[in-house]
XYZ file of C-alpha atoms in Angstrom:
507
model
C -52.012 27.834 68.126
C -52.388 28.105 71.888
C -53.721 31.315 73.446
C -53.165 31.848 77.119
C -54.812 34.891 78.732
C -54.092 36.896 75.597
C -50.531 37.308 76.876
C -48.433 34.569 75.258
C -48.817 32.829 71.878
C -46.624 29.873 70.913
C -46.598 27.223 68.198
C -47.303 24.033 70.088
C -46.509 21.672 67.226
C -42.839 22.710 67.224
C -42.298 22.885 70.970
C -39.224 20.939 72.032
C -41.369 19.155 74.599
C -42.666 16.997 71.770
C -39.083 15.998 70.993
C -39.167 13.855 74.147
C -42.293 11.769 73.361
C -44.398 13.741 75.808
C -47.337 16.015 75.408
C -47.310 19.648 76.456
C -49.304 18.812 79.534
C -46.820 16.090 80.445
C -44.025 18.588 79.992
C -45.877 21.008 82.256
C -46.096 18.385 84.976
C -42.409 17.682 84.668
C -41.577 21.351 84.928
C -43.430 21.861 88.187
C -45.072 18.932 89.959
C -48.281 19.697 91.770
C -47.628 20.837 95.266
C -44.558 22.941 94.434
C -46.007 26.257 93.264
C -43.367 28.249 95.129
C -40.598 26.966 92.881
C -42.302 27.950 89.665
C -43.541 31.271 91.059
C -40.122 32.281 92.285
C -38.923 35.639 90.968
C -36.384 35.928 88.162
C -33.089 34.547 89.523
C -30.335 36.970 90.206
C -26.990 36.934 88.422
C -25.324 33.540 88.334
C -21.574 33.851 88.750
C -21.814 37.507 87.809
C -23.730 36.897 84.563
C -27.184 38.199 83.749
C -29.518 35.388 82.859
C -30.886 35.423 79.322
C -33.523 32.799 80.021
C -36.904 34.561 80.352
C -38.303 34.414 83.834
C -41.787 32.940 84.209
C -44.280 35.660 83.382
C -46.546 36.736 86.240
C -50.097 37.777 85.658
C -50.691 39.516 88.975
C -49.550 43.131 88.715
C -47.826 44.686 91.687
C -49.547 47.530 93.485
C -48.387 51.093 92.595
C -46.218 52.892 95.115
C -48.190 54.842 97.639
C -51.472 53.033 97.086
C -53.312 51.264 99.802
C -52.647 47.561 100.210
C -54.797 45.436 97.957
C -57.295 43.169 99.510
C -56.170 39.550 99.707
C -57.569 37.393 96.895
C -60.600 35.392 97.722
C -60.109 31.677 98.294
C -62.037 30.964 95.086
C -59.803 33.153 92.868
C -56.426 32.169 94.386
C -56.030 28.728 92.665
C -56.881 30.202 89.255
C -54.315 32.993 89.668
C -51.608 30.527 90.741
C -52.373 28.220 87.824
C -52.384 31.104 85.364
C -49.070 32.381 86.705
C -47.527 28.916 86.549
C -48.814 28.285 83.041
C -47.380 31.566 81.766
C -43.980 30.581 83.170
C -44.095 27.187 81.455
C -45.021 28.717 78.121
C -42.228 31.280 78.492
C -39.679 28.485 79.010
C -40.988 26.447 76.097
C -41.010 29.496 73.848
C -37.363 30.078 74.699
C -36.547 26.476 73.789
C -38.502 26.838 70.562
C -36.482 29.883 69.533
C -33.146 28.275 70.413
C -33.890 25.013 68.610
C -35.019 26.933 65.530
C -31.685 28.754 65.460
C -29.871 25.436 65.785
C -31.916 23.884 62.966
C -30.753 26.652 60.629
C -27.109 25.531 60.945
C -25.853 23.324 58.115
C -22.307 22.447 59.179
C -20.930 20.677 62.229
C -18.797 23.638 63.295
C -21.716 26.080 63.082
C -23.973 23.688 65.017
C -21.395 23.152 67.782
C -20.884 26.910 68.148
C -24.641 27.499 68.316
C -24.965 24.708 70.886
C -22.380 26.394 73.103
C -24.008 29.833 72.880
C -27.512 28.519 73.553
C -26.354 26.286 76.405
C -24.479 29.174 78.013
C -27.651 31.257 77.905
C -29.724 28.449 79.415
C -27.399 27.604 82.306
C -26.158 31.153 82.931
C -22.485 30.637 82.100
C -20.042 32.718 80.074
C -17.607 30.124 78.745
C -17.707 26.520 77.677
C -16.472 23.825 75.363
C -17.961 20.940 73.414
C -16.039 17.817 72.459
C -17.265 15.866 69.444
C -16.041 12.280 69.769
C -18.421 9.707 68.236
C -18.401 6.362 70.022
C -18.075 4.408 66.760
C -14.555 5.795 66.305
C -15.217 6.940 62.727
C -14.808 10.625 63.545
C -14.553 13.428 62.995
C -13.152 14.309 66.431
C -12.991 17.978 67.298
C -13.177 20.419 70.197
C -14.859 23.823 69.965
C -14.637 26.485 72.671
C -16.748 29.447 73.713
C -14.694 32.243 75.265
C -11.686 29.918 75.226
C -8.775 30.270 72.827
C -6.671 27.472 71.441
C -4.137 27.919 74.216
C -6.908 27.684 76.842
C -8.248 24.500 75.285
C -4.696 23.163 75.223
C -4.345 23.796 78.972
C -7.634 21.982 79.627
C -6.445 19.002 77.577
C -3.466 18.628 79.934
C -5.864 17.775 82.777
C -6.350 14.020 83.254
C -9.476 13.019 81.373
C -10.972 11.228 84.352
C -10.903 14.475 86.343
C -12.833 16.534 83.792
C -16.633 16.279 83.883
C -16.972 16.048 80.109
C -14.130 13.530 80.068
C -16.001 11.262 82.472
C -19.111 11.532 80.303
C -17.142 10.576 77.208
C -15.593 7.573 78.939
C -18.890 6.186 80.256
C -20.898 5.942 77.064
C -22.406 2.628 78.146
C -23.503 4.145 81.439
C -25.644 6.945 80.060
C -29.269 5.999 80.742
C -31.216 7.664 77.903
C -28.596 10.422 77.768
C -29.944 11.964 81.004
C -26.763 11.914 83.011
C -25.203 15.234 84.024
C -22.216 16.255 86.135
C -22.236 19.394 88.275
C -19.211 20.820 90.059
C -20.569 23.848 91.981
C -17.263 24.747 93.673
C -14.094 23.259 92.232
C -11.753 24.651 94.861
C -13.864 23.305 97.727
C -14.180 19.864 96.145
C -12.260 17.153 97.970
C -10.031 14.894 95.931
C -9.844 17.236 92.939
C -6.884 16.497 90.691
C -4.076 19.026 91.367
C -3.628 19.710 87.660
C -7.350 20.400 87.333
C -7.151 22.871 90.212
C -4.095 24.541 88.659
C -5.717 24.955 85.228
C -8.945 26.245 86.753
C -7.023 28.888 88.676
C -5.017 29.888 85.596
C -8.073 30.213 83.349
C -10.263 31.730 86.054
C -13.203 29.355 86.383
C -14.525 28.006 89.656
C -17.463 25.763 88.709
C -18.697 23.683 85.800
C -21.771 21.953 84.466
C -21.539 19.168 81.854
C -24.075 17.299 79.731
C -23.672 14.312 77.393
C -24.617 14.462 73.724
C -26.058 11.131 72.657
C -28.935 9.602 70.740
C -30.559 6.205 70.827
C -29.563 5.403 67.249
C -26.077 6.919 67.026
C -25.018 6.400 70.643
C -22.511 8.771 72.193
C -21.570 11.742 70.029
C -19.707 13.857 72.567
C -20.153 16.034 75.623
C -20.497 19.722 76.431
C -19.345 21.615 79.535
C -19.966 25.211 80.618
C -17.668 27.054 83.005
C -18.612 29.605 85.693
C -16.322 32.382 86.838
C -17.518 31.975 90.431
C -18.862 29.063 92.489
C -22.353 28.428 91.138
C -24.663 25.810 89.687
C -27.752 26.008 87.492
C -31.139 25.750 89.143
C -33.394 22.753 88.640
C -35.418 24.701 86.074
C -32.297 25.665 84.117
C -30.952 22.105 84.169
C -34.229 20.780 82.813
C -34.285 23.334 79.996
C -30.652 22.580 79.127
C -31.364 18.844 79.122
C -34.251 19.240 76.685
C -32.121 21.392 74.416
C -29.176 18.965 74.559
C -31.389 16.082 73.430
C -32.596 18.011 70.415
C -29.058 19.224 69.658
C -27.737 15.646 69.729
C -30.284 14.559 67.118
C -29.349 17.509 64.909
C -25.632 16.814 65.310
C -26.170 13.159 64.388
C -27.764 14.199 61.095
C -24.976 16.673 60.310
C -22.389 14.061 61.227
C -23.746 11.677 58.603
C -23.680 14.446 55.988
C -20.106 15.378 56.926
C -18.949 11.783 56.727
C -20.591 11.293 53.329
C -18.835 14.387 52.012
C -15.511 13.204 53.401
C -15.938 9.737 51.866
C -16.779 11.210 48.465
C -13.859 13.630 48.632
C -11.472 10.832 49.585
C -12.753 8.581 46.842
C -12.447 11.363 44.271
C -8.910 12.165 45.344
C -7.891 8.507 45.213
C -9.247 8.214 41.669
C -7.066 11.136 40.545
C -3.252 11.151 40.199
C -1.547 11.270 43.577
C 1.397 13.037 41.918
C 2.143 14.484 38.523
C 4.936 12.948 36.422
C 8.256 14.685 35.932
C 9.206 14.944 32.282
C 12.136 16.921 30.938
C 11.160 20.111 29.158
C 7.797 20.697 30.830
C 6.502 21.601 34.310
C 3.028 20.490 35.451
C 0.599 21.712 38.094
C -3.041 20.833 38.844
C -5.765 22.394 40.968
C -9.158 20.918 41.849
C -12.152 22.247 43.779
C -14.813 19.600 44.357
C -18.470 20.292 45.078
C -20.099 19.148 48.347
C -21.778 16.102 46.806
C -18.798 14.984 44.768
C -18.612 15.512 41.044
C -17.230 13.983 37.905
C -14.560 16.538 36.902
C -11.100 15.006 36.537
C -7.619 15.491 35.141
C -4.739 13.229 34.234
C -1.103 13.347 33.139
C 0.741 10.182 32.223
C 4.135 9.443 30.665
C 4.001 7.889 27.200
C 6.660 6.228 24.999
C 9.282 8.337 23.236
C 9.460 10.855 26.121
C 5.935 12.053 25.345
C 3.237 13.012 27.793
C -0.523 12.566 27.761
C -2.579 15.448 29.223
C -6.322 15.215 29.794
C -9.207 16.953 31.550
C -12.844 15.977 31.463
C -16.231 16.067 33.140
C -18.911 13.414 33.629
C -22.542 14.465 33.935
C -24.199 14.193 37.326
C -22.929 14.315 40.890
C -22.608 12.047 43.864
C -21.137 8.557 44.178
C -22.338 7.384 40.754
C -20.670 10.317 38.980
C -17.441 9.788 40.921
C -17.422 6.088 40.003
C -18.128 6.884 36.333
C -15.309 9.426 36.364
C -12.909 6.768 37.663
C -13.924 4.283 34.974
C -13.639 6.891 32.209
C -10.202 8.059 33.334
C -8.884 4.498 33.604
C -10.170 3.702 30.114
C -8.622 6.832 28.637
C -5.275 5.881 30.164
C -5.397 2.510 28.441
C -6.294 4.023 25.076
C -3.619 6.730 25.471
C -0.907 4.121 26.024
C -2.002 2.205 22.931
C -2.578 5.094 20.505
C -1.834 8.319 22.341
C -0.113 9.951 19.374
C -3.560 10.096 17.727
C -5.834 12.010 20.178
C -8.846 11.649 17.856
C -8.574 7.853 17.976
C -8.267 7.963 21.775
C -11.486 9.957 22.177
C -13.270 7.858 19.534
C -12.516 4.668 21.463
C -13.601 6.369 24.683
C -16.876 7.508 23.122
C -17.655 3.990 21.891
C -16.975 2.536 25.346
C -19.162 5.113 27.055
C -22.018 4.600 24.606
C -21.958 0.816 25.044
C -21.455 0.612 28.799
C -23.277 3.727 30.058
C -25.761 4.838 27.390
C -27.572 7.173 29.784
C -24.479 9.203 30.592
C -22.492 11.760 28.637
C -19.118 13.364 29.212
C -16.807 16.044 27.890
C -13.100 15.464 27.464
C -9.961 17.113 26.145
C -6.907 14.992 25.404
C -3.504 16.242 24.313
C -0.439 14.371 23.091
C 2.439 16.496 24.371
C 5.951 16.415 22.948
C 8.047 18.515 25.379
C 11.198 18.497 23.236
C 9.312 20.092 20.318
C 7.124 22.224 22.624
C 4.091 20.889 20.798
C 0.688 19.554 21.901
C -1.736 17.776 19.552
C -5.238 18.296 20.951
C -8.646 16.733 20.392
C -11.746 17.831 22.280
C -15.257 16.480 22.745
C -17.657 19.213 23.807
C -14.947 20.803 25.922
C -13.890 24.414 26.385
C -10.754 25.496 24.466
C -7.473 25.677 26.399
C -5.572 28.892 27.008
C -2.073 29.690 25.822
C -0.440 32.112 28.298
C 2.844 33.839 27.528
C 4.713 37.112 27.892
C 3.705 38.315 24.420
C 0.336 36.602 23.941
C -2.657 35.231 25.825
C -5.145 33.490 23.564
C -7.615 30.651 23.381
C -6.549 27.713 21.246
C -9.036 27.300 18.416
C -10.393 23.771 18.548
C -13.086 22.295 16.319
C -16.688 22.407 17.545
C -17.742 18.902 18.575
C -20.409 17.179 20.629
C -19.770 15.634 24.049
C -19.022 11.922 24.253
C -22.124 9.776 24.214
C -24.282 12.298 22.386
C -23.741 11.028 18.791
C -23.830 7.575 17.245
C -20.263 8.056 16.062
C -17.978 10.759 17.370
C -15.058 12.180 15.408
C -13.503 15.643 15.119
C -10.194 16.868 13.694
C -7.290 17.550 16.006
C -5.290 20.783 16.267
C -1.646 21.447 17.019
C -0.396 23.995 19.560
C 3.189 25.251 19.302
C 4.391 27.005 22.461
C 7.319 29.325 22.954
C 9.814 28.844 25.799
C 8.257 30.016 29.062
C 4.656 29.786 27.807
C 1.982 27.861 29.679
C -0.935 25.871 28.250
C -3.885 25.894 30.655
C -6.522 23.147 30.422
C -9.675 23.557 32.557
C -13.218 22.248 32.985
C -16.452 24.144 32.436
C -17.010 24.439 36.187
C -14.540 27.331 36.237
C -16.860 29.271 33.925
C -20.130 28.156 35.531
C -19.070 29.162 39.032
C -18.816 32.795 37.940
C -22.603 32.886 37.531
C -22.234 34.987 34.391
C -23.179 34.432 30.761
C -20.769 32.275 28.777
C -19.219 35.128 26.788
C -18.661 37.192 29.934
C -17.166 34.188 31.739
C -14.718 33.604 28.879
C -13.794 37.289 28.896
C -13.166 37.137 32.661
C -10.971 34.063 32.228
C -8.969 35.682 29.424
C -8.423 38.846 31.476
C -7.306 36.801 34.488
C -4.780 34.859 32.399
C -3.478 38.011 30.695
C -3.015 39.647 34.093
C -0.736 37.013 35.594
C 2.203 38.950 37.096
C 5.536 38.421 35.390
C 7.050 37.115 38.626
C 4.515 34.237 38.706
C 4.800 33.109 35.105
C 7.709 30.773 35.808
C 5.594 28.592 38.129
C 2.561 26.795 36.580
C 1.065 26.290 40.038
C 1.214 30.031 40.728
C -0.378 30.705 37.335
C -3.262 28.325 38.126
C -3.747 29.860 41.585
C -3.819 33.390 40.170
C -6.416 32.417 37.567
C -8.587 30.739 40.215
C -8.501 33.705 42.607
C -9.137 36.230 39.833
C -11.921 34.426 38.003
C -13.564 33.375 41.281
C -12.894 36.184 43.791
C -14.145 36.545 47.367
C -13.415 32.908 48.181
C -15.808 31.503 45.592
C -13.055 29.155 44.475
C -13.153 27.482 47.908
C -16.839 27.626 48.852
C -19.234 24.752 48.299
C -20.744 24.767 44.835
C -22.588 22.296 42.679
C -19.856 22.780 40.068
C -16.457 21.116 40.249
C -13.414 23.027 39.017
C -10.273 21.463 37.536
C -7.198 23.217 36.110
C -4.150 21.531 34.567
C -1.227 23.800 33.645
C 1.770 22.780 31.534
C 4.673 25.236 31.234
C 7.292 24.626 28.552
C 10.929 25.381 29.319
């Protein structure tokens, strides 16, 4: 802790000055070089472009004399340097405290969109602007590319994108990634309409949107290179002071490091999601007598829940859902191997679901002894409206119809890989015309956060409450169950649990 005249207390170890490989004292020298006390002792700046500054002004330790009192005696030559130093030091600490608070708020963001929005708000406060935009455009070309605005709607951002890139300050920063020495370059346009050689389209858009000046900073790191650029727009001709530019530069460097970390997380999630989707059926087969629909909600780290539907000989259909323990790339890869193996066994002996799961259990036990999985496989005969089911540690499916909604009673069995030899009897499900058989994974129950019996009761009530108008569409049935069992958007939010639903409606 650092105590200064009992007026200001700040955590030095987290000051953003240390983000730049400099000590606090070095940062102090950079803020106000010796011999320029007037700059640092200047009063709080007035409104910039009609906006009240939210950056704290340097605190002064010399109180002003009350009205009507006699003029105070001038300070002695011995006390004057100490008062100036104390006043200057309080101003430095005030600036660093502001940076500390803003960087803490940024560190609490966990998504790219939230971080970019926080960057815009904090930067606007530091430079005294009201509007701005940040363009995320990594130099490696791997994306994601996006533009986020502050005080600018989609139409406004669209107008700005019609301006030639070379005329926009953030556009020039994005196009000169190799010419950014340590990310310190900045572009200031204090008066757009007085600037000679300004692109006519830029002048037209500025007049339409009502901004007259801009200030832009690059977002780059030594390791990741160029990430993007941010620009703030002033309603009137203006430019940030040297103090404000320095504070904004320090903040932008920290923000770039934070964005680089979030970018890696976002890319990893996207890769896992893509890999999971590619390992699942790109489309469901069309078989006479039955309609199919599937829904999947993957967790942020990628999980092992899967589904499958494949045509079999004699106009039959194989239906399967399952879940592999664990999460992340290894679970996704194991899920792909398990699904591919089940497909092979289903083609060879799909009419006997118990044999299919027995072969799958043996393969899993021999190739991945440290992993277990649950699975439910059904041999569907659409013409007879019949499904022969076998399950391994999996939740029972639901039969949904106009006159009944009930769980299919399956035999209690252990998950695959848990026993030396797995085998359980199969059951047959006979559906009426218009009824739907709903297969699902345990993630649907776990995401409710309730006890198992309550989760099953919630699922049953959701299925029984499907409106009559939706019962003819298996996709609508699955959507209704998802929204009802997991209300308030919990079906779409990030969760450690994957959710898979596979609905088959018989005609």
